[in-house]
Amino acid sequence: ESPESSAVSQKQPTTADWLMSQTRHRPQVAIICGSGLGMLADTLKCQDSFAYSDIPGFPQSTVQGHAGRLVFGELKGKTCVCMQGRFHMYEGHSLCKTTFPVRVFKLLGVETLIVTNAAGSLADSLQPGDIMIIKDHVNFPGLVGLNPLSGPNDDKFGPRFPAMSGCYDKGLRCLALDIAKQLGVASLMQEGVYAMVGGPNFETIAEARLLHRLGVDAVGMSTAPEVVVATHCGLRVFGLSLITNKVVKSYEDSESVNHEGVLEVGRLRSHTVQQLVTELISRMEINNNNTINTAV
Ligand SMILES: O=P(O)(O)O[C@H]1O[C@H](CO)[C@@H](O)[C@H]1O
Ligand SMILES: Nc1nc2[nH]cnc2c(=O)[nH]1
């Protein structure tokens, strides 16, 4: 995907410039909404919103539950930009396209990225409706060379060989657990390891057992590439998975997962997820260490 990654990276400054000409908001925090979690954007005040189809260079959302809108606004004294709809590899996008917005955010001056997703649980301790704070991830496509950073490295953004240990900021994870206690929802929350698989099919029982044995707590089809690109360019990252279903691990179990059910759990927990993210943004400190604007 080298020629494509170069072509894609040439478009990012144009997209960022266009957005800055259309809105006065200069976001410090970016939020990517997972399946059924688009309501996170509703909390933003003084909104400017853009359909992806109107933004030069932006890919298009094709999945139900992903509206395809970029929303700018204020939240508790911080300026935010929120993706109502993300891009997945299984939609046919190359990985550099699925992560296109992350570098646009960096160019806009964003310092912190909040990623959210819907995921199936493998850990027995995680029930549908629980919220998992992502402590680490296993990027299965990345392990076999499907990586958004493949191709020539763009040194403006980060190094050829970026470290990924510590990519989910510890301070923000502690803060989120603290907020959960204050909101009285600590029993719904725990930290865990997220794994990205390619999708679009859900797991077979043998695959579910394999993931479980490997120490994966929750599985989905997104997020890891976004976090890799964000970490490469120095963004601070916080991630959470809303557990929408248990991944079937037994041949005796007649249940099966479907996307409608995934969206339904999103609706049921929307208020709690909104409260958590709002409090987190309100209480996080912004260091304004985004340096790329001057470098580009
Ligand atoms: O990861 P998000 O976008 O939340 O969506 C999750 O939900 C969908 C399956 O129901 C898949 O796209 C999976 O990745
Ligand atoms: N791969 C995968 N993605 C999901 N997204 C929401 N639930 C699931 C699941 O069980 N498996």
PDB file of C-alpha atoms and ligand atoms in Angstrom:
ATOM      1  CA  GLU A   1       0.000   0.000   0.000  1.00  0.00           C
ATOM      2  CA  SER A   2       2.974   2.363  -0.313  1.00  0.00           C
ATOM      3  CA  PRO A   3       1.870   4.514  -3.301  1.00  0.00           C
ATOM      4  CA  GLU A   4      -1.577   4.840  -1.750  1.00  0.00           C
ATOM      5  CA  SER A   5      -0.254   5.811   1.679  1.00  0.00           C
ATOM      6  CA  SER A   6       1.758   8.634   0.080  1.00  0.00           C
ATOM      7  CA  ALA A   7      -1.267   9.844  -1.883  1.00  0.00           C
ATOM      8  CA  VAL A   8      -3.422   9.740   1.229  1.00  0.00           C
ATOM      9  CA  SER A   9      -0.894  11.621   3.355  1.00  0.00           C
ATOM     10  CA  GLN A  10      -0.730  14.389   0.751  1.00  0.00           C
ATOM     11  CA  LYS A  11      -4.446  15.027   1.218  1.00  0.00           C
ATOM     12  CA  GLN A  12      -4.377  15.464   4.987  1.00  0.00           C
ATOM     13  CA  PRO A  13      -3.068  19.068   5.062  1.00  0.00           C
ATOM     14  CA  THR A  14      -5.697  20.077   2.468  1.00  0.00           C
ATOM     15  CA  THR A  15      -8.446  18.549   4.584  1.00  0.00           C
ATOM     16  CA  ALA A  16      -7.155  20.215   7.757  1.00  0.00           C
ATOM     17  CA  ASP A  17      -6.873  23.617   6.026  1.00  0.00           C
ATOM     18  CA  TRP A  18     -10.394  23.294   4.630  1.00  0.00           C
ATOM     19  CA  LEU A  19     -11.810  22.476   8.072  1.00  0.00           C
ATOM     20  CA  MET A  20      -9.971  25.404   9.661  1.00  0.00           C
ATOM     21  CA  SER A  21     -11.457  27.695   7.027  1.00  0.00           C
ATOM     22  CA  GLN A  22     -14.986  26.420   7.852  1.00  0.00           C
ATOM     23  CA  THR A  23     -14.972  26.500  11.660  1.00  0.00           C
ATOM     24  CA  ARG A  24     -13.496  28.707  14.336  1.00  0.00           C
ATOM     25  CA  HIS A  25     -13.114  25.769  16.694  1.00  0.00           C
ATOM     26  CA  ARG A  26      -9.501  24.684  17.235  1.00  0.00           C
ATOM     27  CA  PRO A  27      -9.917  21.297  18.943  1.00  0.00           C
ATOM     28  CA  GLN A  28      -7.682  20.024  21.739  1.00  0.00           C
ATOM     29  CA  VAL A  29      -9.511  16.716  22.105  1.00  0.00           C
ATOM     30  CA  ALA A  30     -10.787  14.351  19.391  1.00  0.00           C
ATOM     31  CA  ILE A  31     -13.350  11.605  19.982  1.00  0.00           C
ATOM     32  CA  ILE A  32     -14.004   8.653  17.684  1.00  0.00           C
ATOM     33  CA  CYS A  33     -17.452   7.175  18.302  1.00  0.00           C
ATOM     34  CA  GLY A  34     -17.886   3.410  18.107  1.00  0.00           C
ATOM     35  CA  SER A  35     -20.907   1.531  16.760  1.00  0.00           C
ATOM     36  CA  GLY A  36     -24.055   2.918  18.361  1.00  0.00           C
ATOM     37  CA  LEU A  37     -22.077   5.509  20.362  1.00  0.00           C
ATOM     38  CA  GLY A  38     -22.552   8.497  18.048  1.00  0.00           C
ATOM     39  CA  MET A  39     -24.576  10.279  20.746  1.00  0.00           C
ATOM     40  CA  LEU A  40     -21.288  11.333  22.340  1.00  0.00           C
ATOM     41  CA  ALA A  41     -21.324  14.248  19.906  1.00  0.00           C
ATOM     42  CA  ASP A  42     -24.692  15.455  21.234  1.00  0.00           C
ATOM     43  CA  THR A  43     -23.051  16.850  24.367  1.00  0.00           C
ATOM     44  CA  LEU A  44     -20.976  19.388  22.411  1.00  0.00           C
ATOM     45  CA  LYS A  45     -22.080  23.029  22.623  1.00  0.00           C
ATOM     46  CA  CYS A  46     -21.878  25.634  19.815  1.00  0.00           C
ATOM     47  CA  GLN A  47     -21.649  22.896  17.213  1.00  0.00           C
ATOM     48  CA  ASP A  48     -20.293  23.123  13.696  1.00  0.00           C
ATOM     49  CA  SER A  49     -20.913  19.878  11.887  1.00  0.00           C
ATOM     50  CA  PHE A  50     -19.883  18.555   8.483  1.00  0.00           C
ATOM     51  CA  ALA A  51     -21.057  15.511   6.544  1.00  0.00           C
ATOM     52  CA  TYR A  52     -18.048  13.393   5.590  1.00  0.00           C
ATOM     53  CA  SER A  53     -19.226  13.635   1.977  1.00  0.00           C
ATOM     54  CA  ASP A  54     -18.695  17.439   2.097  1.00  0.00           C
ATOM     55  CA  ILE A  55     -15.154  17.310   3.524  1.00  0.00           C
ATOM     56  CA  PRO A  56     -12.419  17.273   0.873  1.00  0.00           C
ATOM     57  CA  GLY A  57     -10.385  14.076   1.032  1.00  0.00           C
ATOM     58  CA  PHE A  58     -12.478  12.410   3.756  1.00  0.00           C
ATOM     59  CA  PRO A  59     -13.479   8.734   3.334  1.00  0.00           C
ATOM     60  CA  GLN A  60     -17.174   7.785   3.628  1.00  0.00           C
ATOM     61  CA  SER A  61     -18.922   5.719   6.337  1.00  0.00           C
ATOM     62  CA  THR A  62     -20.917   2.732   5.134  1.00  0.00           C
ATOM     63  CA  VAL A  63     -21.877   0.968   8.388  1.00  0.00           C
ATOM     64  CA  GLN A  64     -25.263   1.251  10.120  1.00  0.00           C
ATOM     65  CA  GLY A  65     -24.833   3.102  13.428  1.00  0.00           C
ATOM     66  CA  HIS A  66     -22.048   5.321  12.007  1.00  0.00           C
ATOM     67  CA  ALA A  67     -23.702   8.553  10.855  1.00  0.00           C
ATOM     68  CA  GLY A  68     -20.795   9.944   8.836  1.00  0.00           C
ATOM     69  CA  ARG A  69     -20.505  13.388  10.402  1.00  0.00           C
ATOM     70  CA  LEU A  70     -17.648  15.354  11.919  1.00  0.00           C
ATOM     71  CA  VAL A  71     -18.858  17.558  14.780  1.00  0.00           C
ATOM     72  CA  PHE A  72     -16.859  20.393  16.373  1.00  0.00           C
ATOM     73  CA  GLY A  73     -17.909  22.038  19.627  1.00  0.00           C
ATOM     74  CA  GLU A  74     -17.164  23.003  23.216  1.00  0.00           C
ATOM     75  CA  LEU A  75     -17.418  20.669  26.181  1.00  0.00           C
ATOM     76  CA  LYS A  76     -16.744  21.855  29.738  1.00  0.00           C
ATOM     77  CA  GLY A  77     -14.214  24.445  28.655  1.00  0.00           C
ATOM     78  CA  LYS A  78     -12.401  22.235  26.146  1.00  0.00           C
ATOM     79  CA  THR A  79     -12.704  22.382  22.392  1.00  0.00           C
ATOM     80  CA  CYS A  80     -13.505  19.009  20.836  1.00  0.00           C
ATOM     81  CA  VAL A  81     -14.008  17.346  17.489  1.00  0.00           C
ATOM     82  CA  CYS A  82     -16.073  14.195  17.306  1.00  0.00           C
ATOM     83  CA  MET A  83     -16.304  11.570  14.552  1.00  0.00           C
ATOM     84  CA  GLN A  84     -19.854  10.260  14.395  1.00  0.00           C
ATOM     85  CA  GLY A  85     -18.838   7.202  12.458  1.00  0.00           C
ATOM     86  CA  ARG A  86     -15.476   5.559  11.917  1.00  0.00           C
ATOM     87  CA  PHE A  87     -13.922   3.668   9.048  1.00  0.00           C
ATOM     88  CA  HIS A  88     -13.240  -0.060   9.182  1.00  0.00           C
ATOM     89  CA  MET A  89     -10.910  -2.236   7.173  1.00  0.00           C
ATOM     90  CA  TYR A  90     -13.760  -4.612   6.276  1.00  0.00           C
ATOM     91  CA  GLU A  91     -15.564  -1.778   4.462  1.00  0.00           C
ATOM     92  CA  GLY A  92     -12.828  -2.090   1.851  1.00  0.00           C
ATOM     93  CA  HIS A  93     -10.829   0.946   2.991  1.00  0.00           C
ATOM     94  CA  SER A  94      -7.061   0.615   3.093  1.00  0.00           C
ATOM     95  CA  LEU A  95      -5.724   1.021   6.636  1.00  0.00           C
ATOM     96  CA  CYS A  96      -4.194   4.388   5.830  1.00  0.00           C
ATOM     97  CA  LYS A  97      -7.705   5.537   4.844  1.00  0.00           C
ATOM     98  CA  THR A  98      -9.324   4.159   7.995  1.00  0.00           C
ATOM     99  CA  THR A  99      -6.871   6.265  10.017  1.00  0.00           C
ATOM    100  CA  PHE A 100      -6.948   9.329   7.739  1.00  0.00           C
ATOM    101  CA  PRO A 101      -8.802  11.510  10.300  1.00  0.00           C
ATOM    102  CA  VAL A 102      -6.243  10.878  13.048  1.00  0.00           C
ATOM    103  CA  ARG A 103      -3.500  12.796  11.254  1.00  0.00           C
ATOM    104  CA  VAL A 104      -6.017  15.462  10.272  1.00  0.00           C
ATOM    105  CA  PHE A 105      -6.724  15.875  14.004  1.00  0.00           C
ATOM    106  CA  LYS A 106      -3.013  16.189  14.680  1.00  0.00           C
ATOM    107  CA  LEU A 107      -2.792  18.910  12.030  1.00  0.00           C
ATOM    108  CA  LEU A 108      -5.762  20.698  13.627  1.00  0.00           C
ATOM    109  CA  GLY A 109      -3.816  20.896  16.904  1.00  0.00           C
ATOM    110  CA  VAL A 110      -5.472  18.037  18.809  1.00  0.00           C
ATOM    111  CA  GLU A 111      -3.484  16.770  21.789  1.00  0.00           C
ATOM    112  CA  THR A 112      -5.635  13.899  23.120  1.00  0.00           C
ATOM    113  CA  LEU A 113      -7.584  11.218  21.249  1.00  0.00           C
ATOM    114  CA  ILE A 114     -10.474   9.350  22.853  1.00  0.00           C
ATOM    115  CA  VAL A 115     -11.405   6.150  21.013  1.00  0.00           C
ATOM    116  CA  THR A 116     -14.584   4.229  21.781  1.00  0.00           C
ATOM    117  CA  ASN A 117     -15.905   1.004  20.344  1.00  0.00           C
ATOM    118  CA  ALA A 118     -18.454  -1.752  20.697  1.00  0.00           C
ATOM    119  CA  ALA A 119     -16.839  -5.088  21.482  1.00  0.00           C
ATOM    120  CA  GLY A 120     -17.616  -8.681  22.401  1.00  0.00           C
ATOM    121  CA  SER A 121     -16.271 -10.015  25.690  1.00  0.00           C
ATOM    122  CA  LEU A 122     -14.095 -13.082  26.160  1.00  0.00           C
ATOM    123  CA  ALA A 123     -13.311 -12.414  29.830  1.00  0.00           C
ATOM    124  CA  ASP A 124     -15.841 -14.085  32.119  1.00  0.00           C
ATOM    125  CA  SER A 125     -15.810 -10.959  34.277  1.00  0.00           C
ATOM    126  CA  LEU A 126     -17.149  -8.719  31.484  1.00  0.00           C
ATOM    127  CA  GLN A 127     -20.918  -8.731  30.893  1.00  0.00           C
ATOM    128  CA  PRO A 128     -22.940  -6.978  28.172  1.00  0.00           C
ATOM    129  CA  GLY A 129     -23.406  -3.375  29.292  1.00  0.00           C
ATOM    130  CA  ASP A 130     -20.048  -3.264  31.085  1.00  0.00           C
ATOM    131  CA  ILE A 131     -17.454  -0.716  30.048  1.00  0.00           C
ATOM    132  CA  MET A 132     -13.847  -1.809  29.589  1.00  0.00           C
ATOM    133  CA  ILE A 133     -11.104   0.767  29.832  1.00  0.00           C
ATOM    134  CA  ILE A 134      -8.550  -0.314  27.245  1.00  0.00           C
ATOM    135  CA  LYS A 135      -5.237  -0.976  28.929  1.00  0.00           C
ATOM    136  CA  ASP A 136      -3.508  -2.423  25.880  1.00  0.00           C
ATOM    137  CA  HIS A 137      -4.340  -3.996  22.537  1.00  0.00           C
ATOM    138  CA  VAL A 138      -3.427  -6.875  20.264  1.00  0.00           C
ATOM    139  CA  ASN A 139      -3.439  -5.638  16.682  1.00  0.00           C
ATOM    140  CA  PHE A 140      -3.907  -8.898  14.790  1.00  0.00           C
ATOM    141  CA  PRO A 141      -3.845  -7.335  11.305  1.00  0.00           C
ATOM    142  CA  GLY A 142      -0.734  -5.416  12.380  1.00  0.00           C
ATOM    143  CA  LEU A 143       1.034  -8.595  13.502  1.00  0.00           C
ATOM    144  CA  VAL A 144       0.854  -9.930   9.941  1.00  0.00           C
ATOM    145  CA  GLY A 145       1.929  -6.676   8.302  1.00  0.00           C
ATOM    146  CA  LEU A 146      -1.408  -4.933   7.700  1.00  0.00           C
ATOM    147  CA  ASN A 147      -0.410  -1.657   9.293  1.00  0.00           C
ATOM    148  CA  PRO A 148      -1.469   1.922   8.524  1.00  0.00           C
ATOM    149  CA  LEU A 149       2.179   2.958   8.955  1.00  0.00           C
ATOM    150  CA  SER A 150       3.332   0.672   6.111  1.00  0.00           C
ATOM    151  CA  GLY A 151       4.961   2.504   3.244  1.00  0.00           C
ATOM    152  CA  PRO A 152       7.382   5.415   3.357  1.00  0.00           C
ATOM    153  CA  ASN A 153       7.538   6.947   6.838  1.00  0.00           C
ATOM    154  CA  ASP A 154       6.352  10.547   7.072  1.00  0.00           C
ATOM    155  CA  ASP A 155       8.973  11.933   9.466  1.00  0.00           C
ATOM    156  CA  LYS A 156       6.847  15.058  10.116  1.00  0.00           C
ATOM    157  CA  PHE A 157       4.473  12.896  12.077  1.00  0.00           C
ATOM    158  CA  GLY A 158       6.768  10.474  13.864  1.00  0.00           C
ATOM    159  CA  PRO A 159       9.591   7.938  13.704  1.00  0.00           C
ATOM    160  CA  ARG A 160       9.899   4.890  11.429  1.00  0.00           C
ATOM    161  CA  PHE A 161       9.798   2.491  14.398  1.00  0.00           C
ATOM    162  CA  PRO A 162       7.455   3.909  17.033  1.00  0.00           C
ATOM    163  CA  ALA A 163       7.182   2.297  20.481  1.00  0.00           C
ATOM    164  CA  MET A 164       3.707   1.058  21.384  1.00  0.00           C
ATOM    165  CA  SER A 165       4.238   0.106  25.023  1.00  0.00           C
ATOM    166  CA  GLY A 166       2.263   2.559  27.091  1.00  0.00           C
ATOM    167  CA  CYS A 167       0.099   3.722  24.181  1.00  0.00           C
ATOM    168  CA  TYR A 168      -3.002   3.950  26.417  1.00  0.00           C
ATOM    169  CA  ASP A 169      -2.190   6.780  28.814  1.00  0.00           C
ATOM    170  CA  LYS A 170      -1.988   5.599  32.411  1.00  0.00           C
ATOM    171  CA  GLY A 171      -2.981   8.923  33.950  1.00  0.00           C
ATOM    172  CA  LEU A 172      -6.203   9.042  31.936  1.00  0.00           C
ATOM    173  CA  ARG A 173      -6.986   5.410  32.789  1.00  0.00           C
ATOM    174  CA  CYS A 174      -6.650   6.156  36.509  1.00  0.00           C
ATOM    175  CA  LEU A 175      -8.730   9.306  36.152  1.00  0.00           C
ATOM    176  CA  ALA A 176     -11.491   7.353  34.372  1.00  0.00           C
ATOM    177  CA  LEU A 177     -11.616   4.746  37.163  1.00  0.00           C
ATOM    178  CA  ASP A 178     -11.809   7.531  39.699  1.00  0.00           C
ATOM    179  CA  ILE A 179     -14.668   9.193  37.815  1.00  0.00           C
ATOM    180  CA  ALA A 180     -16.485   5.835  37.570  1.00  0.00           C
ATOM    181  CA  LYS A 181     -16.399   5.606  41.374  1.00  0.00           C
ATOM    182  CA  GLN A 182     -17.759   9.106  41.767  1.00  0.00           C
ATOM    183  CA  LEU A 183     -20.544   8.447  39.278  1.00  0.00           C
ATOM    184  CA  GLY A 184     -21.433   5.225  41.109  1.00  0.00           C
ATOM    185  CA  VAL A 185     -20.738   3.033  38.074  1.00  0.00           C
ATOM    186  CA  ALA A 186     -17.453   1.465  39.208  1.00  0.00           C
ATOM    187  CA  SER A 187     -19.060  -1.987  39.275  1.00  0.00           C
ATOM    188  CA  LEU A 188     -19.562  -1.734  35.491  1.00  0.00           C
ATOM    189  CA  MET A 189     -15.974  -0.846  34.780  1.00  0.00           C
ATOM    190  CA  GLN A 190     -12.628  -2.614  34.619  1.00  0.00           C
ATOM    191  CA  GLU A 191      -9.444  -2.439  32.599  1.00  0.00           C
ATOM    192  CA  GLY A 192      -8.669  -5.008  29.925  1.00  0.00           C
ATOM    193  CA  VAL A 193      -6.968  -5.946  26.684  1.00  0.00           C
ATOM    194  CA  TYR A 194      -8.766  -5.272  23.374  1.00  0.00           C
ATOM    195  CA  ALA A 195      -7.970  -7.236  20.230  1.00  0.00           C
ATOM    196  CA  MET A 196      -8.682  -6.113  16.710  1.00  0.00           C
ATOM    197  CA  VAL A 197      -9.621  -8.719  14.130  1.00  0.00           C
ATOM    198  CA  GLY A 198     -10.379  -7.913  10.491  1.00  0.00           C
ATOM    199  CA  GLY A 199     -14.077  -8.854  10.407  1.00  0.00           C
ATOM    200  CA  PRO A 200     -16.715  -8.445   9.093  1.00  0.00           C
ATOM    201  CA  ASN A 201     -17.777 -11.860  10.349  1.00  0.00           C
ATOM    202  CA  PHE A 202     -18.011 -12.434  14.080  1.00  0.00           C
ATOM    203  CA  GLU A 203     -15.821 -15.147  15.650  1.00  0.00           C
ATOM    204  CA  THR A 204     -16.152 -18.880  15.270  1.00  0.00           C
ATOM    205  CA  ILE A 205     -16.113 -20.789  18.538  1.00  0.00           C
ATOM    206  CA  ALA A 206     -12.568 -22.024  17.874  1.00  0.00           C
ATOM    207  CA  GLU A 207     -11.436 -18.429  17.204  1.00  0.00           C
ATOM    208  CA  ALA A 208     -13.151 -17.251  20.385  1.00  0.00           C
ATOM    209  CA  ARG A 209     -11.364 -19.933  22.415  1.00  0.00           C
ATOM    210  CA  LEU A 210      -8.047 -19.017  20.837  1.00  0.00           C
ATOM    211  CA  LEU A 211      -8.485 -15.317  21.680  1.00  0.00           C
ATOM    212  CA  HIS A 212      -9.507 -16.200  25.236  1.00  0.00           C
ATOM    213  CA  ARG A 213      -6.399 -18.350  25.724  1.00  0.00           C
ATOM    214  CA  LEU A 214      -4.234 -15.574  24.385  1.00  0.00           C
ATOM    215  CA  GLY A 215      -5.378 -13.270  27.168  1.00  0.00           C
ATOM    216  CA  VAL A 216      -7.732 -11.087  25.142  1.00  0.00           C
ATOM    217  CA  ASP A 217     -10.585  -9.612  27.205  1.00  0.00           C
ATOM    218  CA  ALA A 218     -12.649  -8.020  24.418  1.00  0.00           C
ATOM    219  CA  VAL A 219     -12.644  -8.232  20.627  1.00  0.00           C
ATOM    220  CA  GLY A 220     -13.745  -5.878  17.874  1.00  0.00           C
ATOM    221  CA  MET A 221     -12.930  -4.824  14.322  1.00  0.00           C
ATOM    222  CA  SER A 222     -11.485  -1.341  14.769  1.00  0.00           C
ATOM    223  CA  THR A 223      -9.524   1.011  17.042  1.00  0.00           C
ATOM    224  CA  ALA A 224      -6.014  -0.532  16.993  1.00  0.00           C
ATOM    225  CA  PRO A 225      -4.923   1.117  13.689  1.00  0.00           C
ATOM    226  CA  GLU A 226      -6.236   4.504  14.896  1.00  0.00           C
ATOM    227  CA  VAL A 227      -4.256   4.137  18.127  1.00  0.00           C
ATOM    228  CA  VAL A 228      -1.095   3.100  16.254  1.00  0.00           C
ATOM    229  CA  VAL A 229      -1.264   6.205  14.055  1.00  0.00           C
ATOM    230  CA  ALA A 230      -2.134   8.448  17.012  1.00  0.00           C
ATOM    231  CA  THR A 231       0.744   7.109  19.099  1.00  0.00           C
ATOM    232  CA  HIS A 232       3.134   7.473  16.154  1.00  0.00           C
ATOM    233  CA  CYS A 233       2.340  11.185  15.940  1.00  0.00           C
ATOM    234  CA  GLY A 234       2.509  11.757  19.701  1.00  0.00           C
ATOM    235  CA  LEU A 235      -1.166  12.017  20.596  1.00  0.00           C
ATOM    236  CA  ARG A 236      -2.181  11.003  24.108  1.00  0.00           C
ATOM    237  CA  VAL A 237      -4.769   8.205  23.861  1.00  0.00           C
ATOM    238  CA  PHE A 238      -7.652   7.041  26.016  1.00  0.00           C
ATOM    239  CA  GLY A 239      -9.841   4.122  24.886  1.00  0.00           C
ATOM    240  CA  LEU A 240     -12.971   2.403  26.062  1.00  0.00           C
ATOM    241  CA  SER A 241     -14.946  -0.596  24.838  1.00  0.00           C
ATOM    242  CA  LEU A 242     -18.637  -0.902  25.519  1.00  0.00           C
ATOM    243  CA  ILE A 243     -19.242  -4.634  25.924  1.00  0.00           C
ATOM    244  CA  THR A 244     -22.257  -5.333  23.735  1.00  0.00           C
ATOM    245  CA  ASN A 245     -22.241  -9.134  23.802  1.00  0.00           C
ATOM    246  CA  LYS A 246     -20.426 -12.176  25.081  1.00  0.00           C
ATOM    247  CA  VAL A 247     -18.455 -13.961  22.398  1.00  0.00           C
ATOM    248  CA  VAL A 248     -19.805 -17.505  22.162  1.00  0.00           C
ATOM    249  CA  LYS A 249     -17.115 -19.917  23.388  1.00  0.00           C
ATOM    250  CA  SER A 250     -19.117 -23.113  23.872  1.00  0.00           C
ATOM    251  CA  TYR A 251     -20.553 -25.543  21.333  1.00  0.00           C
ATOM    252  CA  GLU A 252     -23.497 -26.015  23.745  1.00  0.00           C
ATOM    253  CA  ASP A 253     -24.440 -22.328  23.540  1.00  0.00           C
ATOM    254  CA  SER A 254     -27.216 -21.592  21.055  1.00  0.00           C
ATOM    255  CA  GLU A 255     -26.891 -17.777  21.273  1.00  0.00           C
ATOM    256  CA  SER A 256     -25.412 -15.789  18.431  1.00  0.00           C
ATOM    257  CA  VAL A 257     -24.395 -12.163  18.041  1.00  0.00           C
ATOM    258  CA  ASN A 258     -25.772  -9.653  15.520  1.00  0.00           C
ATOM    259  CA  HIS A 259     -25.137  -5.989  14.732  1.00  0.00           C
ATOM    260  CA  GLU A 260     -28.658  -4.875  15.776  1.00  0.00           C
ATOM    261  CA  GLY A 261     -28.026  -6.259  19.262  1.00  0.00           C
ATOM    262  CA  VAL A 262     -24.686  -4.451  19.341  1.00  0.00           C
ATOM    263  CA  LEU A 263     -26.389  -1.124  18.534  1.00  0.00           C
ATOM    264  CA  GLU A 264     -29.132  -1.757  21.097  1.00  0.00           C
ATOM    265  CA  VAL A 265     -26.638  -2.087  23.986  1.00  0.00           C
ATOM    266  CA  GLY A 266     -25.082   1.182  22.771  1.00  0.00           C
ATOM    267  CA  ARG A 267     -28.476   2.887  23.131  1.00  0.00           C
ATOM    268  CA  LEU A 268     -29.036   1.399  26.594  1.00  0.00           C
ATOM    269  CA  ARG A 269     -25.671   2.564  27.935  1.00  0.00           C
ATOM    270  CA  SER A 270     -25.448   5.833  26.009  1.00  0.00           C
ATOM    271  CA  HIS A 271     -26.093   8.000  29.064  1.00  0.00           C
ATOM    272  CA  THR A 272     -23.379   6.378  31.203  1.00  0.00           C
ATOM    273  CA  VAL A 273     -20.798   6.470  28.407  1.00  0.00           C
ATOM    274  CA  GLN A 274     -21.661  10.126  27.788  1.00  0.00           C
ATOM    275  CA  GLN A 275     -21.291  10.995  31.476  1.00  0.00           C
ATOM    276  CA  LEU A 276     -17.934   9.265  31.731  1.00  0.00           C
ATOM    277  CA  VAL A 277     -16.465  10.859  28.632  1.00  0.00           C
ATOM    278  CA  THR A 278     -17.800  14.301  29.575  1.00  0.00           C
ATOM    279  CA  GLU A 279     -16.280  14.120  33.073  1.00  0.00           C
ATOM    280  CA  LEU A 280     -13.010  12.790  31.701  1.00  0.00           C
ATOM    281  CA  ILE A 281     -12.727  15.669  29.232  1.00  0.00           C
ATOM    282  CA  SER A 282     -13.713  18.139  31.897  1.00  0.00           C
ATOM    283  CA  ARG A 283     -11.056  16.941  34.322  1.00  0.00           C
ATOM    284  CA  MET A 284      -8.156  16.129  31.990  1.00  0.00           C
ATOM    285  CA  GLU A 285      -5.277  18.535  31.790  1.00  0.00           C
ATOM    286  CA  ILE A 286      -4.221  19.684  28.348  1.00  0.00           C
ATOM    287  CA  ASN A 287      -0.518  20.279  27.915  1.00  0.00           C
ATOM    288  CA  ASN A 288      -0.645  21.795  24.434  1.00  0.00           C
ATOM    289  CA  ASN A 289       2.334  19.738  23.363  1.00  0.00           C
ATOM    290  CA  ASN A 290       1.135  19.439  19.772  1.00  0.00           C
ATOM    291  CA  THR A 291       4.076  20.684  17.753  1.00  0.00           C
ATOM    292  CA  ILE A 292       3.307  19.635  14.219  1.00  0.00           C
ATOM    293  CA  ASN A 293       1.405  22.751  13.142  1.00  0.00           C
ATOM    294  CA  THR A 294       4.591  24.753  12.981  1.00  0.00           C
ATOM    295  CA  ALA A 295       6.542  21.880  11.431  1.00  0.00           C
ATOM    296  CA  VAL A 296       4.274  21.405   8.410  1.00  0.00           C
TER     297      VAL A 296
HETATM  298  O1  LIG B   1     -15.548  -0.992  16.502  1.00  0.00           O
HETATM  299  P1  LIG B   1     -16.845  -0.318  16.282  1.00  0.00           P
HETATM  300  O2  LIG B   1     -16.780   0.705  15.192  1.00  0.00           O
HETATM  301  O3  LIG B   1     -17.438   0.232  17.542  1.00  0.00           O
HETATM  302  O4  LIG B   1     -17.869  -1.440  15.739  1.00  0.00           O
HETATM  303  C1  LIG B   1     -17.963  -2.779  16.220  1.00  0.00           C
HETATM  304  O5  LIG B   1     -19.284  -3.171  15.958  1.00  0.00           O
HETATM  305  C2  LIG B   1     -19.387  -3.726  14.623  1.00  0.00           C
HETATM  306  C3  LIG B   1     -20.009  -5.082  14.724  1.00  0.00           C
HETATM  307  O6  LIG B   1     -21.275  -5.030  15.313  1.00  0.00           O
HETATM  308  C4  LIG B   1     -17.958  -3.822  14.099  1.00  0.00           C
HETATM  309  O7  LIG B   1     -17.682  -2.753  13.226  1.00  0.00           O
HETATM  310  C5  LIG B   1     -17.143  -3.723  15.366  1.00  0.00           C
HETATM  311  O8  LIG B   1     -15.825  -3.246  15.136  1.00  0.00           O
HETATM  312  N1  LIG B   2     -15.136  -9.158  16.288  1.00  0.00           N
HETATM  313  C1  LIG B   2     -16.168  -8.755  17.039  1.00  0.00           C
HETATM  314  N2  LIG B   2     -16.573  -7.491  16.967  1.00  0.00           N
HETATM  315  C2  LIG B   2     -17.600  -7.103  17.740  1.00  0.00           C
HETATM  316  N3  LIG B   2     -18.177  -5.904  17.873  1.00  0.00           N
HETATM  317  C3  LIG B   2     -19.176  -6.015  18.783  1.00  0.00           C
HETATM  318  N4  LIG B   2     -19.255  -7.280  19.226  1.00  0.00           N
HETATM  319  C4  LIG B   2     -18.274  -7.963  18.590  1.00  0.00           C
HETATM  320  C5  LIG B   2     -17.832  -9.336  18.653  1.00  0.00           C
HETATM  321  O1  LIG B   2     -18.381 -10.176  19.359  1.00  0.00           O
HETATM  322  N5  LIG B   2     -16.779  -9.666  17.851  1.00  0.00           N
END
